[in-house]
PDB file of C-alpha atoms in Angstrom:
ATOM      1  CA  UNK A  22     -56.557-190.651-167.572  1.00  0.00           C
ATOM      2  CA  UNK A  23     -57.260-189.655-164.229  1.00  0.00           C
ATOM      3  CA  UNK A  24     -55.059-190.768-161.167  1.00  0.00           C
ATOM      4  CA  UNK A  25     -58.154-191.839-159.369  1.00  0.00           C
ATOM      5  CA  UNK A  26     -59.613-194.327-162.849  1.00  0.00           C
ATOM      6  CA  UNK A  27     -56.309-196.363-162.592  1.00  0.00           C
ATOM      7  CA  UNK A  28     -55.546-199.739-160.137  1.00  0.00           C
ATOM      8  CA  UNK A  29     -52.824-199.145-158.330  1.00  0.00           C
ATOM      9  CA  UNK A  30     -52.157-203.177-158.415  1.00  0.00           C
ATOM     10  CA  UNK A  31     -51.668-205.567-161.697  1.00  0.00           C
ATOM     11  CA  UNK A  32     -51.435-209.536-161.197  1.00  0.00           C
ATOM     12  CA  UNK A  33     -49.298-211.458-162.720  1.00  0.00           C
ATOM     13  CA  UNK A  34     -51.915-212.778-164.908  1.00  0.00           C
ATOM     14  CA  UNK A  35     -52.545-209.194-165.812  1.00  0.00           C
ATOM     15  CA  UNK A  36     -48.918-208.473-167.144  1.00  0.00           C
ATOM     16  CA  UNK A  37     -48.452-211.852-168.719  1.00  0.00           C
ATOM     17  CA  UNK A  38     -51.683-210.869-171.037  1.00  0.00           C
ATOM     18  CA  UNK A  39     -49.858-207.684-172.512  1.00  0.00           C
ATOM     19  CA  UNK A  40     -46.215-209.372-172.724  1.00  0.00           C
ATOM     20  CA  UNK A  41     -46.440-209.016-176.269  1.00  0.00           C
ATOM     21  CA  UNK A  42     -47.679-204.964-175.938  1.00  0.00           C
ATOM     22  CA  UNK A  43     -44.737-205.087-173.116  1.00  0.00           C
ATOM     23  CA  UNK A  44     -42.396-206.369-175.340  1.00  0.00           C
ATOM     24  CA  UNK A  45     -43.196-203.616-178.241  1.00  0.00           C
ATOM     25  CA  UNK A  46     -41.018-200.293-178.920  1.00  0.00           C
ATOM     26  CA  UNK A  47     -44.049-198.473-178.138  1.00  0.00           C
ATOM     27  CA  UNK A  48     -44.517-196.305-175.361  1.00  0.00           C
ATOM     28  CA  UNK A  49     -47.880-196.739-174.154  1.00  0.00           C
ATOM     29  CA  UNK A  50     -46.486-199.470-172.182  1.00  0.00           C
ATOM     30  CA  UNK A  51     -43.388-199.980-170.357  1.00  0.00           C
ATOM     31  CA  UNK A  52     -42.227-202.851-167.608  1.00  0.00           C
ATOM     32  CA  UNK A  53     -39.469-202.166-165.200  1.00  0.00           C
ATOM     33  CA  UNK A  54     -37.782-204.084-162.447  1.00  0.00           C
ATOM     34  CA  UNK A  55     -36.564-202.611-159.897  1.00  0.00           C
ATOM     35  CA  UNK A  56     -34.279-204.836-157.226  1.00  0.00           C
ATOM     36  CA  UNK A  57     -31.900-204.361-154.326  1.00  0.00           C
ATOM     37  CA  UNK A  58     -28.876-205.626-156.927  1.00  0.00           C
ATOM     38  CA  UNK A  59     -28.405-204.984-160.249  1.00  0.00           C
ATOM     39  CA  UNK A  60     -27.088-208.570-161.015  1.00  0.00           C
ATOM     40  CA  UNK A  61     -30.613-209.911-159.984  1.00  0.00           C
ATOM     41  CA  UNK A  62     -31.834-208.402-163.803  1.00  0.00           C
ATOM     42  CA  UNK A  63     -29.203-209.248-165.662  1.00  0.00           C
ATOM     43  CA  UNK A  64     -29.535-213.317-164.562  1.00  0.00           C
ATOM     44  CA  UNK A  65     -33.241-213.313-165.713  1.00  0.00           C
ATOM     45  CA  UNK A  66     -36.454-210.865-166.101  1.00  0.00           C
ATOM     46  CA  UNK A  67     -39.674-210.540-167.322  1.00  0.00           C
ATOM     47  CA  UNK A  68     -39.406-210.553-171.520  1.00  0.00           C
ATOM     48  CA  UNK A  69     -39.394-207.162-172.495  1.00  0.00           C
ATOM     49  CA  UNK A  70     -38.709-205.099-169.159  1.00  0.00           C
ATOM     50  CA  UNK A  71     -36.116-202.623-168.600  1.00  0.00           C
ATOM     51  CA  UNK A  72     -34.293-201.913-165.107  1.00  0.00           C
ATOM     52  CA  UNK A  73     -33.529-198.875-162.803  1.00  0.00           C
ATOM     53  CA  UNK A  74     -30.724-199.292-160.787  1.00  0.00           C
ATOM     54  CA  UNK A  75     -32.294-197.464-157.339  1.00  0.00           C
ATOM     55  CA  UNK A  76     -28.368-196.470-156.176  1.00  0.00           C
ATOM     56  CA  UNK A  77     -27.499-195.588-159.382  1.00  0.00           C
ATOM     57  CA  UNK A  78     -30.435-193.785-161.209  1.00  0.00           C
ATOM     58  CA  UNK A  79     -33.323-193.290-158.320  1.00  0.00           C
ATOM     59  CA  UNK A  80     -31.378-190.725-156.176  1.00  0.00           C
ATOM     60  CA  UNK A  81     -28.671-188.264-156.341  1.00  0.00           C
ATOM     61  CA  UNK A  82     -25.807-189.687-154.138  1.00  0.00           C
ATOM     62  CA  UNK A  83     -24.395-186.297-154.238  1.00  0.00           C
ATOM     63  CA  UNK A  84     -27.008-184.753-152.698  1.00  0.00           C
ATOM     64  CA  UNK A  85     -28.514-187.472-151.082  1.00  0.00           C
ATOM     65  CA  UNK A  86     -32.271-186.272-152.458  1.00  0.00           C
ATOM     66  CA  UNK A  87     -34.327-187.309-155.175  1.00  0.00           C
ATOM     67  CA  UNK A  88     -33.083-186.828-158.601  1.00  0.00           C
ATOM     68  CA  UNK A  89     -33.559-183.703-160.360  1.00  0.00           C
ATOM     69  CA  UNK A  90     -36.505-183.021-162.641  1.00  0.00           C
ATOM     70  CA  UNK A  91     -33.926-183.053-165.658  1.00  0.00           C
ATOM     71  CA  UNK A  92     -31.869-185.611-164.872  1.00  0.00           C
ATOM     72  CA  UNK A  93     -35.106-188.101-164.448  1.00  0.00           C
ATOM     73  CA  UNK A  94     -36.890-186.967-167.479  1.00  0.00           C
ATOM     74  CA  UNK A  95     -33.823-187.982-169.160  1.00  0.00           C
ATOM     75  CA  UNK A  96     -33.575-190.772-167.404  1.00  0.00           C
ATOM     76  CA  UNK A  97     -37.140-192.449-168.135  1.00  0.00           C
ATOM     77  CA  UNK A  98     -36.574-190.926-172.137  1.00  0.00           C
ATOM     78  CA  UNK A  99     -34.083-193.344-172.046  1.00  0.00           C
ATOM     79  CA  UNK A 100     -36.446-196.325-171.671  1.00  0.00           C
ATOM     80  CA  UNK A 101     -38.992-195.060-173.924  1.00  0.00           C
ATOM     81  CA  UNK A 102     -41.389-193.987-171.093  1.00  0.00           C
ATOM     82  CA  UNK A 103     -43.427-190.844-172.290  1.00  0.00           C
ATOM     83  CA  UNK A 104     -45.617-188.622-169.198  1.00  0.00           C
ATOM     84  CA  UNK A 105     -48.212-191.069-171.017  1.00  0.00           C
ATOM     85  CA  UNK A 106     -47.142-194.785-170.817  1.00  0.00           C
ATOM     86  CA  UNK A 107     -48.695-197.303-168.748  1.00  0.00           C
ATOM     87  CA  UNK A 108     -45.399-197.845-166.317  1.00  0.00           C
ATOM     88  CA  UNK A 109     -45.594-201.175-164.311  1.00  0.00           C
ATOM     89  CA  UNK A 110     -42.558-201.699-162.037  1.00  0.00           C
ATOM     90  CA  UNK A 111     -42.088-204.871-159.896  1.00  0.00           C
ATOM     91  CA  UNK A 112     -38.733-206.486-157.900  1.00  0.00           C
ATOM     92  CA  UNK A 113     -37.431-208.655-156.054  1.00  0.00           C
ATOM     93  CA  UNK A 114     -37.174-207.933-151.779  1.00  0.00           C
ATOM     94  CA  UNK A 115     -41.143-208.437-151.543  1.00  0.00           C
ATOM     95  CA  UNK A 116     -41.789-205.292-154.286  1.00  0.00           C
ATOM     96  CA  UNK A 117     -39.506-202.304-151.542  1.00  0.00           C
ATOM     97  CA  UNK A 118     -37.453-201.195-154.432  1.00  0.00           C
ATOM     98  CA  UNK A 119     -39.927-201.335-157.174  1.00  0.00           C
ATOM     99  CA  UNK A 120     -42.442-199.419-154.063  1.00  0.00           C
ATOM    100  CA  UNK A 121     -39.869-196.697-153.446  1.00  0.00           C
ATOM    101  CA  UNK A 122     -40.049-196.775-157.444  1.00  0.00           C
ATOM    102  CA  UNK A 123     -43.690-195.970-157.982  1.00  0.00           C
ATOM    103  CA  UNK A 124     -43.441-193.288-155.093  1.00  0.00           C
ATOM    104  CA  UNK A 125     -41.229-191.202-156.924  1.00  0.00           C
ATOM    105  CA  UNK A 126     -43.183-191.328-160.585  1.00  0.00           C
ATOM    106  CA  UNK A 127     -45.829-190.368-158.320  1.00  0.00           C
ATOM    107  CA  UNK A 128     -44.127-187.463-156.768  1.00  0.00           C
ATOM    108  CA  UNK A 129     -42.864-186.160-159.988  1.00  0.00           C
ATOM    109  CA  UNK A 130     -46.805-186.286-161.146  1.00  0.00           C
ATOM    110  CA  UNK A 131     -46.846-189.760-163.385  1.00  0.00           C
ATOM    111  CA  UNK A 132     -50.472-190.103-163.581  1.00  0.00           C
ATOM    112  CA  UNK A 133     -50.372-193.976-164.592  1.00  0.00           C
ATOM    113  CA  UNK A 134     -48.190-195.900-162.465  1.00  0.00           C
ATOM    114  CA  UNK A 135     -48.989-199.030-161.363  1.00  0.00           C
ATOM    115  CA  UNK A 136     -46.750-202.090-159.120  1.00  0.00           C
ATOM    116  CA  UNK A 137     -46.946-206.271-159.706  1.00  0.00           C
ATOM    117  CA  UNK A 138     -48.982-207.259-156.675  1.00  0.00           C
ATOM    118  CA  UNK A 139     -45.680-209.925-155.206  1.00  0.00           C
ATOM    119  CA  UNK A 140     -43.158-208.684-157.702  1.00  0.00           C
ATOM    120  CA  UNK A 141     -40.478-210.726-159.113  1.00  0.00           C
ATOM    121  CA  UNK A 142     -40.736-213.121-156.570  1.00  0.00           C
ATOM    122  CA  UNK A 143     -44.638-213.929-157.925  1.00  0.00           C
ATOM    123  CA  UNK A 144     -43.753-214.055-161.420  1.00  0.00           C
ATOM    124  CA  UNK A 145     -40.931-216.729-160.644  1.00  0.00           C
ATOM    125  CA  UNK A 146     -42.813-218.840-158.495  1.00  0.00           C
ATOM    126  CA  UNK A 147     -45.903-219.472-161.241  1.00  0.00           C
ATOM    127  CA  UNK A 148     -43.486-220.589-163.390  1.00  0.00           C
ATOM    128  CA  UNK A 149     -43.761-218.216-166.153  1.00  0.00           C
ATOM    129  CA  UNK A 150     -41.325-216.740-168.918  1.00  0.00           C
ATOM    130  CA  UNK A 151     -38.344-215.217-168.048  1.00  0.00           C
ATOM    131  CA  UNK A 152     -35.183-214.468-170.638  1.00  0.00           C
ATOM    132  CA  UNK A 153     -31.957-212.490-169.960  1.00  0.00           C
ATOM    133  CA  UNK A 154     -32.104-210.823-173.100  1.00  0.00           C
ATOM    134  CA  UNK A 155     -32.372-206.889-172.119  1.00  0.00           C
ATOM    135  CA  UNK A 156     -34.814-204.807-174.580  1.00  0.00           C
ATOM    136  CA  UNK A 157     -33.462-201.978-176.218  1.00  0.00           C
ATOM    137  CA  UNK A 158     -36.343-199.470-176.835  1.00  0.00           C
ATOM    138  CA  UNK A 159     -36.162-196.070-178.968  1.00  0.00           C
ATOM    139  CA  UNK A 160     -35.445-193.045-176.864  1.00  0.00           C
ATOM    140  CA  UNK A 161     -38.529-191.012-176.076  1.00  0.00           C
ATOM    141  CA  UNK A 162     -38.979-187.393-174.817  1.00  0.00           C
ATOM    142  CA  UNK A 163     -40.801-187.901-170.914  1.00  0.00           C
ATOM    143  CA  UNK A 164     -41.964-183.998-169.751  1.00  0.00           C
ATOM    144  CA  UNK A 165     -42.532-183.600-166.083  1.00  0.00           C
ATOM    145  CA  UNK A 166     -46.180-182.010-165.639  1.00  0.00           C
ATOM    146  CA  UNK A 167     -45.581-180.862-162.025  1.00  0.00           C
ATOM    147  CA  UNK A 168     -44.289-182.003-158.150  1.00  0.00           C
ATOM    148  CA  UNK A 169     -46.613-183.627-155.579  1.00  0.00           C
ATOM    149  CA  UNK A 170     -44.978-182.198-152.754  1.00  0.00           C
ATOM    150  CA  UNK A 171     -48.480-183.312-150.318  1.00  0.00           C
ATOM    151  CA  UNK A 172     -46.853-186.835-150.550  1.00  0.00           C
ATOM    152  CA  UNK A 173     -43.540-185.846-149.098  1.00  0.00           C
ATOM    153  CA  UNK A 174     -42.216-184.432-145.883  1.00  0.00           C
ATOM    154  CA  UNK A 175     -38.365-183.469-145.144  1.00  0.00           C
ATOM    155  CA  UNK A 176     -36.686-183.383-142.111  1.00  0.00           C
ATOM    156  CA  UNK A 177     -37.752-179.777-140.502  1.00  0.00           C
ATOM    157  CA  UNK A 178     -41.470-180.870-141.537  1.00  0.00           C
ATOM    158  CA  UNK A 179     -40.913-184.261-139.210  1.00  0.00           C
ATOM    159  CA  UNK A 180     -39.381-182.089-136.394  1.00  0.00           C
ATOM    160  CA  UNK A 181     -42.883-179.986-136.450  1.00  0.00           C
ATOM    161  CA  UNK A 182     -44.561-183.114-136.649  1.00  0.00           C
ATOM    162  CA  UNK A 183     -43.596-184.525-133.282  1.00  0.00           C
ATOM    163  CA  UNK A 184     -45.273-180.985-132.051  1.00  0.00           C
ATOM    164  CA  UNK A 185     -48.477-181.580-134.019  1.00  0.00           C
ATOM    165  CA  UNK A 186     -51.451-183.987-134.559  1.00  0.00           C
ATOM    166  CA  UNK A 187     -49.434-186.160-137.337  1.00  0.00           C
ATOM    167  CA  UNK A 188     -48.951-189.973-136.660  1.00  0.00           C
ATOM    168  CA  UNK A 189     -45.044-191.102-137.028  1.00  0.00           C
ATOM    169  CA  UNK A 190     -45.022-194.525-138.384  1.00  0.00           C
ATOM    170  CA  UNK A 191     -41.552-196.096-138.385  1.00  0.00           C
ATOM    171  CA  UNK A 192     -42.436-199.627-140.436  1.00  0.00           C
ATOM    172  CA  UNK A 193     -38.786-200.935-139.891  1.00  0.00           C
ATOM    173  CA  UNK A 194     -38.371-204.407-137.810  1.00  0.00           C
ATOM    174  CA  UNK A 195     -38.826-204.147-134.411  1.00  0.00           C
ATOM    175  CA  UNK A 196     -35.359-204.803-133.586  1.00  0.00           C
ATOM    176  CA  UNK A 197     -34.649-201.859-135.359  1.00  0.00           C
ATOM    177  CA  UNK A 198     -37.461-199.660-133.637  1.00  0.00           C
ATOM    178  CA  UNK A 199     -36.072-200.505-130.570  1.00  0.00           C
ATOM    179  CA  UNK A 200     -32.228-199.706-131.765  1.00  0.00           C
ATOM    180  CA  UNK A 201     -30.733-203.261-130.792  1.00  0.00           C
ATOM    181  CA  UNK A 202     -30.144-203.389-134.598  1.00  0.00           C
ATOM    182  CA  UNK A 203     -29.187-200.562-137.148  1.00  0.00           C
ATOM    183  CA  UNK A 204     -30.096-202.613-140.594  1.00  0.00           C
ATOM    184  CA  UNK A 205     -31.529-205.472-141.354  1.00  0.00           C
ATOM    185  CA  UNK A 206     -29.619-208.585-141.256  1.00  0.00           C
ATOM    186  CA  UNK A 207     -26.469-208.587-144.065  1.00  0.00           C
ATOM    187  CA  UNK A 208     -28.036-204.821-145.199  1.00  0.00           C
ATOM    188  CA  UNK A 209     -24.910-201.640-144.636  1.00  0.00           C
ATOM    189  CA  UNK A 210     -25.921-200.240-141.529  1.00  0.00           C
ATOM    190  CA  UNK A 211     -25.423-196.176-142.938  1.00  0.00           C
ATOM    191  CA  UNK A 212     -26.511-195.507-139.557  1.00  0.00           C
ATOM    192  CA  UNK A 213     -24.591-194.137-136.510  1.00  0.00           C
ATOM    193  CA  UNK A 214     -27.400-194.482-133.985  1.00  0.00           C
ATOM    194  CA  UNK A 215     -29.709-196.791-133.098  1.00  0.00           C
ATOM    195  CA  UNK A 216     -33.231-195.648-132.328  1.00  0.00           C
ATOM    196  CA  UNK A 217     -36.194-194.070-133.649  1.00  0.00           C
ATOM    197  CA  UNK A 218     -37.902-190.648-133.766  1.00  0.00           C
ATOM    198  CA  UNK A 219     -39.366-189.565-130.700  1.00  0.00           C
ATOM    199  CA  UNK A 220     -43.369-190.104-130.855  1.00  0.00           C
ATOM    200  CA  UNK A 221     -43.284-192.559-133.872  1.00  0.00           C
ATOM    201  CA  UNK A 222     -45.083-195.604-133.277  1.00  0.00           C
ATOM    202  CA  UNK A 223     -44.078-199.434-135.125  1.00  0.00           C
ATOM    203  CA  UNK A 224     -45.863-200.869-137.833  1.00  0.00           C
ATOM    204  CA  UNK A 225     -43.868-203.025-139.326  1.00  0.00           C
ATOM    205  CA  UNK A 226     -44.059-203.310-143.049  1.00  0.00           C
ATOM    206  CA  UNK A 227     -43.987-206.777-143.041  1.00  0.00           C
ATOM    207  CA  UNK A 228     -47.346-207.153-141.677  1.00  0.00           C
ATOM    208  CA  UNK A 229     -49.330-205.424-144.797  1.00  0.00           C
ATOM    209  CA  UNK A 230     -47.807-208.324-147.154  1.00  0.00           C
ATOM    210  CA  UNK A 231     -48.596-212.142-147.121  1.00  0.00           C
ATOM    211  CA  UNK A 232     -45.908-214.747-147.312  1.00  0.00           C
ATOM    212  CA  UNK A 233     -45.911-214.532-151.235  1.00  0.00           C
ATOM    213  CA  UNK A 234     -45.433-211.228-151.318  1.00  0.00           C
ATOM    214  CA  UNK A 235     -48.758-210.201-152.549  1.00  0.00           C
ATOM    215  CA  UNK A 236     -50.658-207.177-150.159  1.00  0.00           C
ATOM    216  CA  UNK A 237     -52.678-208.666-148.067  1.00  0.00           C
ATOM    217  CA  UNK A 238     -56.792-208.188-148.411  1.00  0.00           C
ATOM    218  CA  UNK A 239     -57.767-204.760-148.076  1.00  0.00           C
ATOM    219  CA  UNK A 240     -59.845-205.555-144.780  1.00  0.00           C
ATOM    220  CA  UNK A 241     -56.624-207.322-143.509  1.00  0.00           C
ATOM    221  CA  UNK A 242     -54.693-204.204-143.872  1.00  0.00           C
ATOM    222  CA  UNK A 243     -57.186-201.912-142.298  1.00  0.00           C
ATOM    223  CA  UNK A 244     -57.229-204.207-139.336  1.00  0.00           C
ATOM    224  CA  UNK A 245     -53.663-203.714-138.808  1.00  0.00           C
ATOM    225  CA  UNK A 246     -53.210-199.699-139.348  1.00  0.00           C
ATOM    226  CA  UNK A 247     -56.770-199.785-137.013  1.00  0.00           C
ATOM    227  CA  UNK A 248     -54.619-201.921-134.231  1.00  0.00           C
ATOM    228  CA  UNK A 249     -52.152-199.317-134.405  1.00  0.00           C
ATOM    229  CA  UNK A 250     -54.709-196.583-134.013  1.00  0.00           C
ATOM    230  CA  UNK A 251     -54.811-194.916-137.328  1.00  0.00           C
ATOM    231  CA  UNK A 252     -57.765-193.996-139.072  1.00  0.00           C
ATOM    232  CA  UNK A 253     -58.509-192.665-142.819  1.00  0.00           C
ATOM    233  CA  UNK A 254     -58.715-189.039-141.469  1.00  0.00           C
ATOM    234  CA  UNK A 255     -55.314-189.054-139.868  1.00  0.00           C
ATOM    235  CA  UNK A 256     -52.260-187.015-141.014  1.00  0.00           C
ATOM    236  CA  UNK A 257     -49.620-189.948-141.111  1.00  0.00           C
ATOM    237  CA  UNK A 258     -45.726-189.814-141.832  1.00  0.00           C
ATOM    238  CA  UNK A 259     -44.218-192.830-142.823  1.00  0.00           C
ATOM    239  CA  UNK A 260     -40.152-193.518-142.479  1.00  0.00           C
ATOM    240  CA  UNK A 261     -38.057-196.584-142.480  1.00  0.00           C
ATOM    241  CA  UNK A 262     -34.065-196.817-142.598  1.00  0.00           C
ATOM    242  CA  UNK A 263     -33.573-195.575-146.655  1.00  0.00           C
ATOM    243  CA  UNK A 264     -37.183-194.854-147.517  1.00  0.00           C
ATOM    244  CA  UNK A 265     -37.787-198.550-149.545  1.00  0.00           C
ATOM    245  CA  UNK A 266     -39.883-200.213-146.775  1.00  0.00           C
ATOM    246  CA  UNK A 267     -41.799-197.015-146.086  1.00  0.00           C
ATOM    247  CA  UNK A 268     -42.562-196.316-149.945  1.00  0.00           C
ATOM    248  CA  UNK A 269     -44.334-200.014-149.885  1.00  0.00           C
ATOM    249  CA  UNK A 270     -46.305-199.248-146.514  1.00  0.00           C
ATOM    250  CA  UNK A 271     -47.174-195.673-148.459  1.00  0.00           C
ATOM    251  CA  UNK A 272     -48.719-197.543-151.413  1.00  0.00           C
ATOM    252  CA  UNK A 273     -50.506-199.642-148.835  1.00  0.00           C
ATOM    253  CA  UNK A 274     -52.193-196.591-146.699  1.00  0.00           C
ATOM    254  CA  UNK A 275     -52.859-193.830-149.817  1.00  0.00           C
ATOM    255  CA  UNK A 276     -52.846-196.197-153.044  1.00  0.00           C
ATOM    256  CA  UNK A 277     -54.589-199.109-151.632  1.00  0.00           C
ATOM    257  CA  UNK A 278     -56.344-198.075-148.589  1.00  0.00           C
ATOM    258  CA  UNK A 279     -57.399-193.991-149.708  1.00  0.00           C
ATOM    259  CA  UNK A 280     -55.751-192.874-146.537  1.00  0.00           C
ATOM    260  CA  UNK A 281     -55.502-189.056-148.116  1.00  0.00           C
ATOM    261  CA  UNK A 282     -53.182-187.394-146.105  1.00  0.00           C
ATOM    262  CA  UNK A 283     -50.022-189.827-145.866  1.00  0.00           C
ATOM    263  CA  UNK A 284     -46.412-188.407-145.993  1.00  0.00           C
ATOM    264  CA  UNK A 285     -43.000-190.109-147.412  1.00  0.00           C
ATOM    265  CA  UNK A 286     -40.225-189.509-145.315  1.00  0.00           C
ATOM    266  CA  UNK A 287     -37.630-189.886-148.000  1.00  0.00           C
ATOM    267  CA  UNK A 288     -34.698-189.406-145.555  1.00  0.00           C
ATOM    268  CA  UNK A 289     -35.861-191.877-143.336  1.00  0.00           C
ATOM    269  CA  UNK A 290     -33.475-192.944-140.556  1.00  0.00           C
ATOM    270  CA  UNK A 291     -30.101-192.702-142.702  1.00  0.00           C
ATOM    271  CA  UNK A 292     -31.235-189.105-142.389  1.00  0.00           C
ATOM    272  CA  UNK A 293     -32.415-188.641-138.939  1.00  0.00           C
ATOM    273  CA  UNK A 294     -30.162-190.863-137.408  1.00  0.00           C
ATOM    274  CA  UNK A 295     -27.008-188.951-138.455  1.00  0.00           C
ATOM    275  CA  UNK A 296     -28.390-185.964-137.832  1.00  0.00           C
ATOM    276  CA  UNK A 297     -26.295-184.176-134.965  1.00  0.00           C
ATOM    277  CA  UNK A 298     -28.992-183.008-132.375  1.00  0.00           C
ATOM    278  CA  UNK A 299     -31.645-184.987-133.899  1.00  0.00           C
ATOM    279  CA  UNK A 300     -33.826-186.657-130.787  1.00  0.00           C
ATOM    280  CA  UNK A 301     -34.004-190.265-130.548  1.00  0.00           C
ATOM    281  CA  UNK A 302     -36.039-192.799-128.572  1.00  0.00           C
ATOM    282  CA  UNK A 303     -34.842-196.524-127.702  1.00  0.00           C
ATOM    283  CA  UNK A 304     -36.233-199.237-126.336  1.00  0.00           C
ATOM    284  CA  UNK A 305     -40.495-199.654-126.495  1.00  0.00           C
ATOM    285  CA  UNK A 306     -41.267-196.356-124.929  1.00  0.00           C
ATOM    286  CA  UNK A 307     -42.991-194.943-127.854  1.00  0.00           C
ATOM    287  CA  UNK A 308     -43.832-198.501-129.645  1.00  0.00           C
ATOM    288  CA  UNK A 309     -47.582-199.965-129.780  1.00  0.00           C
TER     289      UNK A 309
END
């Protein structure tokens, strides 16, 4: 299946049709929740999903990157995911984790990978079927088909950014743009400076969701990236503190929106901002 036949976005209603295909040790589909804690699973889920820790099994602590190509085939084998299954991930935190989920099946080339439009949150708040019974699904062989290195950007590509055409979007708070704040309230703050990159411009990430959760209308969204001056044609970069709040304002922009040429920053601030002779901005100087 192309990338381009498949909706980014399921409903709830969507998933709760195909529990039953969800629930089967079968790989064409799989379910996985993704949250900040690892506790949040274990209390309840959706019948028949998985987890991934995002510490634990989406990066490599060691090297603070992304993991390796081995390690994450082995990793999704584990939870009977194929290169072919239908993967649908979904969280709690408003969808960030399950976001910065979906960005890296679709860096490492997943072609069907799709997100619960309001996540865990959604789900819980219809009322429907939860059970804290975890699924235990044979182990499959999952064969990474190639790297889509146009959706990422390191740290030496930002620094010839702020020289070039490319729009910096930092979607953090805007306490946070400003550096009065490091994290977000009761979040480790990982950071030793306050601040943003020089040139970058807020959009908070907050302002592409509703109050459920749910991504706002597409018209909505292109009102509020038009506000801020961006336009389908731009080369963006998005960043936040860890790279979770930027993966779900990627989504927005390339998945939802067919922005083409928009960049993950997966070192985001933890990065930049303990980077010795890294720039930094404060205050609204380079703000909307």
């Amino acid at each position: 299946m192309d990338t381009a036949e498949v909706d980014a976005l399921v409903s709830p209603e969507w998933v709760d049709e195909r529990l039953e295909a969800f629930g089967r040790d079968d790989p064409e589909y799989r379910l996985v929740e993704v949250d900040a804690y690892p506790e949040t699973y274990r209390d309840a889920h959706v019948p028949g999903a998985v987890t991934l820790e995002w510490q634990e099994h989406l990066r490599d602590a060691t090297v603070f990157d992304v993991p390796s190509e081995s390690r994450f085939e082995r990793l999704l084998g584990t939870r009977g995911i194929t290169d072919e299954t239908t993967v649908v991930f979904y969280g709690d935190t408003q969808n960030w984790f399950a976001a910065y989920a979906y960005w890296l099946l679709r860096y490492y080339g997943h072609r069907d990978v799709r997100l619960l439009d309001g996540g865990r949150d959604i789900w819980l708040a219809s009322g429907r079927e939860t059970t804290d019974v975890v699924p235990s699904y044979a182990e499959r062989s999952y064969r990474i088909g190639g790297v889509e290195d146009s959706i990422r950007i390191d740290r030496e590509g930002v620094r010839a950014a702020m020289e070039g055409d490319e729009h910096l979007v930092d979607v953090r708070a805007p306490a946070e743009f400003r550096g009065e704040i490091l994290s977000p309230p009761g979040w480790n703050e990982s950071v030793q400076r306050g601040g943003h990159i020089p040139g970058a411009i807020n959009v908070p990430w907050s302002r592409v969701v509703q109050p459920t959760g749910r991504f706002k209308p597409a018209a909505e969204m292109r009102a509020v990236f038009a506000e801020a001056g961006l336009d389908t044609d731009d080369d963006i970069v998005v960043y936040c503190r860890i790279g979770e709040r930027s993966a779900l304002t990627w989504v927005a922009l390339h998945e939802l929106l067919d922005f083409d040429a928009v960049r993950h920053y997966y070192g985001s601030w933890v990065e930049w901002g303990n980077t010795v002779g890294a720039p930094v901005a404060n205050g609204r100087e380079a703000g909307p």
